[in-house]
mmCIF file of C-alpha atoms in Angstrom:
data_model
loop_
_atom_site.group_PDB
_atom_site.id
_atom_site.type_symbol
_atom_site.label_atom_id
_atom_site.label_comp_id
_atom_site.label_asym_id
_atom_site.label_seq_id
_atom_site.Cartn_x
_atom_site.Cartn_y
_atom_site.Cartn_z
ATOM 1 C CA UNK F 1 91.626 128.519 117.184
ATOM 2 C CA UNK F 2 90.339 127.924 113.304
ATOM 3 C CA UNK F 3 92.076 131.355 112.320
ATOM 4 C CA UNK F 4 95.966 131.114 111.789
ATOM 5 C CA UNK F 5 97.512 133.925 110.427
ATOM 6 C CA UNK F 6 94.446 134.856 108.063
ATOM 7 C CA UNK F 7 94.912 130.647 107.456
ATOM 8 C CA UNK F 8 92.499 127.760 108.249
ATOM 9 C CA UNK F 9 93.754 125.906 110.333
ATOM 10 C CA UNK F 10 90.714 123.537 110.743
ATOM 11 C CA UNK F 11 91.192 123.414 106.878
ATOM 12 C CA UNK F 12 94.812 123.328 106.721
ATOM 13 C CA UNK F 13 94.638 120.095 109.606
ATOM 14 C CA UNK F 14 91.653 118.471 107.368
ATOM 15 C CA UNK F 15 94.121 118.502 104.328
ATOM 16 C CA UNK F 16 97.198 117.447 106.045
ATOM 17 C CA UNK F 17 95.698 114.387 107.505
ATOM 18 C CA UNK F 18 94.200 113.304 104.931
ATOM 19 C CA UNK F 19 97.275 113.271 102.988
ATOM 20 C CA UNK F 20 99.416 111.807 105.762
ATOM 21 C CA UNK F 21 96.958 108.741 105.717
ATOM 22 C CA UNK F 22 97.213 108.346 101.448
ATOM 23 C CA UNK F 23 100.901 108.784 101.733
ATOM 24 C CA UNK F 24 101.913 106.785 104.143
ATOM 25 C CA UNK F 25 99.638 103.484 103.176
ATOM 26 C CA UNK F 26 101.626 101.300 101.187
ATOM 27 C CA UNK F 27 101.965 101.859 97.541
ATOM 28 C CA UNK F 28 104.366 101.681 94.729
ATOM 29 C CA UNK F 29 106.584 104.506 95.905
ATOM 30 C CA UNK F 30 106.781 103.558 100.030
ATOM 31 C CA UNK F 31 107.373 100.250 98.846
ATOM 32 C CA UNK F 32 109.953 101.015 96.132
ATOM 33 C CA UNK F 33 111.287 103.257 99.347
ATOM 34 C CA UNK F 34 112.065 100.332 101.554
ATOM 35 C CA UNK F 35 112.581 98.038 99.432
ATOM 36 C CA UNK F 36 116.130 100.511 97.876
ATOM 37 C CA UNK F 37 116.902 101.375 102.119
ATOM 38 C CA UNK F 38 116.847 97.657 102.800
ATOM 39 C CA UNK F 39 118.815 96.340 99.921
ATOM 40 C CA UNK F 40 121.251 99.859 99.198
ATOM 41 C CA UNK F 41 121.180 101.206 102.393
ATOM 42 C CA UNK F 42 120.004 104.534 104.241
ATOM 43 C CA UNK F 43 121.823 106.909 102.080
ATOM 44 C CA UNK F 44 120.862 105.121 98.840
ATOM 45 C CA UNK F 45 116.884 105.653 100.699
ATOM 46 C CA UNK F 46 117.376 108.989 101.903
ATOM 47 C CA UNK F 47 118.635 109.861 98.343
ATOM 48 C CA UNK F 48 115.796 107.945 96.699
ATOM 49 C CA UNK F 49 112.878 109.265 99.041
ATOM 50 C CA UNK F 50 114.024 112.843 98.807
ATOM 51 C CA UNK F 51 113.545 111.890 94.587
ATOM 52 C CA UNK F 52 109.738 110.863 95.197
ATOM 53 C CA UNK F 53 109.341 113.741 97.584
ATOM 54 C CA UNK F 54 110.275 116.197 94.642
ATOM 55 C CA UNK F 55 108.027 114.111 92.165
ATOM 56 C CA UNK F 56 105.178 114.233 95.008
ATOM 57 C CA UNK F 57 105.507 118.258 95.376
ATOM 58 C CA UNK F 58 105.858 118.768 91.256
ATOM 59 C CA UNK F 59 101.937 117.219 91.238
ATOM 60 C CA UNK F 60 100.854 118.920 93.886
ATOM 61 C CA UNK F 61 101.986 122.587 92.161
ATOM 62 C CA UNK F 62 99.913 120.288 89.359
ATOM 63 C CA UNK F 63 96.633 119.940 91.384
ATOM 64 C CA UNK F 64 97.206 123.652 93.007
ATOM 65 C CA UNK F 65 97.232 125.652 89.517
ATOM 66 C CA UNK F 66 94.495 123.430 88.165
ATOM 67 C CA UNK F 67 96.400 121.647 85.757
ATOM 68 C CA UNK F 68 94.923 118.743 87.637
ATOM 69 C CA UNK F 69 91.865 119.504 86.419
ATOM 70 C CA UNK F 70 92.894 120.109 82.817
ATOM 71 C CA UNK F 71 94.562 116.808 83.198
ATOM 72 C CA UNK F 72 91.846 114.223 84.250
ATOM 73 C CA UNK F 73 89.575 115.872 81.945
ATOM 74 C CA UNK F 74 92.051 115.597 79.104
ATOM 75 C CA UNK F 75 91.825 111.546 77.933
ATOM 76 C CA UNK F 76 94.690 111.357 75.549
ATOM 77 C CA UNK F 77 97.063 112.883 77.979
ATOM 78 C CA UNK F 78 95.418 110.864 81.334
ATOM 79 C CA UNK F 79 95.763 107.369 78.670
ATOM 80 C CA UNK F 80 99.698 108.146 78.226
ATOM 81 C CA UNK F 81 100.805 108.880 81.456
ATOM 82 C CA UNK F 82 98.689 105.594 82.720
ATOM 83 C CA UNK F 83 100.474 103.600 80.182
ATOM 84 C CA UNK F 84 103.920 105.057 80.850
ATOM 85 C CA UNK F 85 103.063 104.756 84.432
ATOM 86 C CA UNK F 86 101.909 101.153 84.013
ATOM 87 C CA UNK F 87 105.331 100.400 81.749
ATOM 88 C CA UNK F 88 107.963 101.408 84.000
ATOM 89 C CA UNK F 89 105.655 99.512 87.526
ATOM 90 C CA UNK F 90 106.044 96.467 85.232
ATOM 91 C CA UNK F 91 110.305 97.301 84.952
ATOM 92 C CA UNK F 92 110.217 97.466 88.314
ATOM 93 C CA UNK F 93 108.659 94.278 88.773
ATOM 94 C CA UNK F 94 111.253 92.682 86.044
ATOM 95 C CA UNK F 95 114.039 94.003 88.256
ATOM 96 C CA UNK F 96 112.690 92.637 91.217
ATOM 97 C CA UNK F 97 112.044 89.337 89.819
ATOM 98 C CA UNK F 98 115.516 88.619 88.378
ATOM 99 C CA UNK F 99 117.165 89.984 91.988
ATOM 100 C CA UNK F 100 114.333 87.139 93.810
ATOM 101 C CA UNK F 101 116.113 84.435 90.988
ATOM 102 C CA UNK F 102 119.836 84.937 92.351
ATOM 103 C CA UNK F 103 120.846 82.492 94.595
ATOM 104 C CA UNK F 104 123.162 85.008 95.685
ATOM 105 C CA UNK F 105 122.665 88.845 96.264
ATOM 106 C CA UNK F 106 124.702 91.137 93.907
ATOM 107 C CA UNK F 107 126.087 93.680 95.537
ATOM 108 C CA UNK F 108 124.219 97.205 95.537
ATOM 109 C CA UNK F 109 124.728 98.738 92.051
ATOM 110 C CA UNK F 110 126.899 101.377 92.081
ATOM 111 C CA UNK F 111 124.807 104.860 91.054
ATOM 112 C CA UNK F 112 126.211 108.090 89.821
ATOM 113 C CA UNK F 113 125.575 111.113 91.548
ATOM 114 C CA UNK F 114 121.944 111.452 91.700
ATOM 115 C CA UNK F 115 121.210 108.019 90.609
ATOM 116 C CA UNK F 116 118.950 107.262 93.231
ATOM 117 C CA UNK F 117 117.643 110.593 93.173
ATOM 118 C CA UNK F 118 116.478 110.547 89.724
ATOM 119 C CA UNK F 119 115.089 107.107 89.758
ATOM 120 C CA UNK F 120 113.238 108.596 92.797
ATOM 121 C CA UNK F 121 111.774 111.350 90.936
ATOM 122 C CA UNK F 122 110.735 109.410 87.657
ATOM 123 C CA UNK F 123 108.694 106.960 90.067
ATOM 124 C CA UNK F 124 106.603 109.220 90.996
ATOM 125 C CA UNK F 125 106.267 111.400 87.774
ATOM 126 C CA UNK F 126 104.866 108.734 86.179
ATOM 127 C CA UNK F 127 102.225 107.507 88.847
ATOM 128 C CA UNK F 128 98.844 108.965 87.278
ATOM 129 C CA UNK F 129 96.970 108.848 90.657
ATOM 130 C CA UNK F 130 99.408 111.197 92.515
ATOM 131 C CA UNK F 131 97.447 114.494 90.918
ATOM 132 C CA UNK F 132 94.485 112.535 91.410
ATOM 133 C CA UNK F 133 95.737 112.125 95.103
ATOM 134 C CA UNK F 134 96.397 115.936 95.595
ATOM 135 C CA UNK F 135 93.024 117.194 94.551
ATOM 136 C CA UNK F 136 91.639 115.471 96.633
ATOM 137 C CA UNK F 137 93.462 116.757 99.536
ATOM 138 C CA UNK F 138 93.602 119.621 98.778
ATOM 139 C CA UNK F 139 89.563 120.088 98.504
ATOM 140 C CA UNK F 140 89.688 119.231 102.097
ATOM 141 C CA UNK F 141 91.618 122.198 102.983
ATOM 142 C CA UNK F 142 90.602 124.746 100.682
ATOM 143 C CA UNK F 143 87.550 126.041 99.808
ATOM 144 C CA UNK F 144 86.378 128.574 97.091
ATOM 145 C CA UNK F 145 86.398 131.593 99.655
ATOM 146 C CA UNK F 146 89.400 130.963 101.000
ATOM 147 C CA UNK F 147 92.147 133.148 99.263
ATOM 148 C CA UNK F 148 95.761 131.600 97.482
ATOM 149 C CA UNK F 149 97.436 131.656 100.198
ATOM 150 C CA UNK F 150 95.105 128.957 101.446
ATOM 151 C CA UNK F 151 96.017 126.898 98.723
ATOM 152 C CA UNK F 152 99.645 127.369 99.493
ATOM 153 C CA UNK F 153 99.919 126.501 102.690
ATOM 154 C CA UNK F 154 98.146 123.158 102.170
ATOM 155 C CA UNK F 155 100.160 122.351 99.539
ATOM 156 C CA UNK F 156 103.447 123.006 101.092
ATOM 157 C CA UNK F 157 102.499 121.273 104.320
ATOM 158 C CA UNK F 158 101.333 117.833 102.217
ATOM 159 C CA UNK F 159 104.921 118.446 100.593
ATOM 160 C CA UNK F 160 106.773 118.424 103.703
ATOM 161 C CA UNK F 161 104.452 115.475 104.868
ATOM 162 C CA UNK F 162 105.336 113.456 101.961
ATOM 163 C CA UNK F 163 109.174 114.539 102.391
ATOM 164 C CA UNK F 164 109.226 113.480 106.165
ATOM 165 C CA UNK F 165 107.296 109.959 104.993
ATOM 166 C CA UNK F 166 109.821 108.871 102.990
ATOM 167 C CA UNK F 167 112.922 109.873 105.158
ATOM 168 C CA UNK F 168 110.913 107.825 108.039
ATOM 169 C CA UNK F 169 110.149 104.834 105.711
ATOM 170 C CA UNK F 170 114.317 105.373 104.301
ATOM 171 C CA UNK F 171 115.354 105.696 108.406
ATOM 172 C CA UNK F 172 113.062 102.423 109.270
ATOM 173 C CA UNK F 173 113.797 99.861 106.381
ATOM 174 C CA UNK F 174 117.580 101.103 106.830
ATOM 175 C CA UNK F 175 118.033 99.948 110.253
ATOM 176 C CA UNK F 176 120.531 96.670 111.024
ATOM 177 C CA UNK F 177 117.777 94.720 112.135
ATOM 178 C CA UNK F 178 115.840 95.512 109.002
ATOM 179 C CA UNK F 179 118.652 94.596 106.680
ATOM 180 C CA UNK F 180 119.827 91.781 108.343
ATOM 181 C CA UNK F 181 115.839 90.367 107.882
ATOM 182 C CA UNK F 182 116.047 91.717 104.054
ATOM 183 C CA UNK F 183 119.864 89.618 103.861
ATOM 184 C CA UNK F 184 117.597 86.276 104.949
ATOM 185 C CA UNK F 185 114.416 86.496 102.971
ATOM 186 C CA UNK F 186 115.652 88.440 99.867
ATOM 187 C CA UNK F 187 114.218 86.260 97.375
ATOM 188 C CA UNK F 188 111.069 86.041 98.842
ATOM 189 C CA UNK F 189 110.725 89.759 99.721
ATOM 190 C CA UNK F 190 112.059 90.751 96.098
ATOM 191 C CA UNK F 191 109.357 87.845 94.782
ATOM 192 C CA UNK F 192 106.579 89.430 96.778
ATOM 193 C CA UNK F 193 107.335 93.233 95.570
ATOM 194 C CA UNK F 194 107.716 91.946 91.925
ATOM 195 C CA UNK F 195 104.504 90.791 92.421
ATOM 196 C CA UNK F 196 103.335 94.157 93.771
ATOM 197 C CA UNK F 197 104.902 96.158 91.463
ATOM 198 C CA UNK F 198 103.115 93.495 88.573
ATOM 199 C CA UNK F 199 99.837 94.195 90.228
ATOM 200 C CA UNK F 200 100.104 97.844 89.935
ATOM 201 C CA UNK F 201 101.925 97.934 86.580
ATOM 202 C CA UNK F 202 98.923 95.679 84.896
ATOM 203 C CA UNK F 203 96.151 97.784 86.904
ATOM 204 C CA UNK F 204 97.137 100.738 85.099
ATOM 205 C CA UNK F 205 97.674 99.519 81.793
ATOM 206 C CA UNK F 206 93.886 98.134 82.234
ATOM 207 C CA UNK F 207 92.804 101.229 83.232
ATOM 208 C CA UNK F 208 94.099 103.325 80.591
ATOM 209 C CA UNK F 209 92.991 100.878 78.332
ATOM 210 C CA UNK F 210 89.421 100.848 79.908
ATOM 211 C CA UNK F 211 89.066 104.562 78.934
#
């Protein structure tokens, strides 16, 4: 049945597994996920992914309103939030690489309240390709005679994908087997997500540069 209460739900499925395929592919914010459940634990991750998830939904009202639009088209502001995108990937990567120097682990860094939670939500603030991300989804699902409510609905579902992505990544890398694995190889798992993070960091600056 393609008709859901005056919805499409051919459109609305299109959308939402399209999303669920970019979200849950590895990237700077599922790795930055496991990497804080495996080395702070689950409620450090839960805390953490439930930041991203609100960074996630804040560009998908972004893409829904057309201020995605307005955004790619706009160069200055596309060039800044590349750069300060590209900056803090490369912070990331400086963390990483001076926890993959210890000999020993430190132990997890105390946060305030909502320090995970923030850190969550900057990470994906500043990833440029989120909005870029969205539209694209949400073209799937929506088309131009297809009312708000449309729109809505696709956006909410991707929001409550992306939620339950990175409360499954948090639940996964959180695990005693995981942990025990991250205890073992930390300095080669922080090594190889410095180097991710690096990768990233430097393919943004490059392309805001490139502009």
């Amino acid at each position: 049945m393609s008709d859901l209460f005056g919805l499409d739900a051919v459109g609305l499925l299109a959308a939402g597994s399209a999303f669920l395929v970019i979200a849950v592919s590895p990237g700077p914010a599922t790795l930055a996920a496991a990497s804080v459940a495996m080395s702070a634990g689950r409620r450090a991750g839960l805390r953490f992914g439930l930041g991203l998830s609100l960074g996630l939904a804040f560009w998908g009202l972004v893409a829904a309103t057309g201020l995605g639009a307005v955004l790619q088209a706009s160069v200055q502001a596309l060039t800044a939030l590349k750069l300060l995108g590209g900056a803090y990937l490369l912070w990331l990567a400086y963390g990483s690489l001076r926890s993959a120097r210890r000999r020993e682990a430190l132990p997890p860094a105390r946060q305030p309240a909502g320090g995970w939670f923030r850190k969550g939500v900057f990470l994906n603030l500043s990833n440029p390709k989120a909005v870029m991300a969205w539209m694209a989804t949400l073209s799937l699902g929506v088309t131009p005679d297809l009312g708000p409510a449309q729109l809505v609905a696709a956006t909410v579902l991707c929001a409550l994908l992306g939620a339950l992505i990175y409360a499954g990544y948090a639940a996964v890398f959180s695990t005693r087997g995981a942990m025990q694995v991250y205890a073992r190889l930390r300095r080669w798992i922080d090594g190889l997500v410095a180097g991710f993070f690096a990768l990233a960091g430097l393919g943004l600056l490059r392309s805001a540069w490139a502009r």
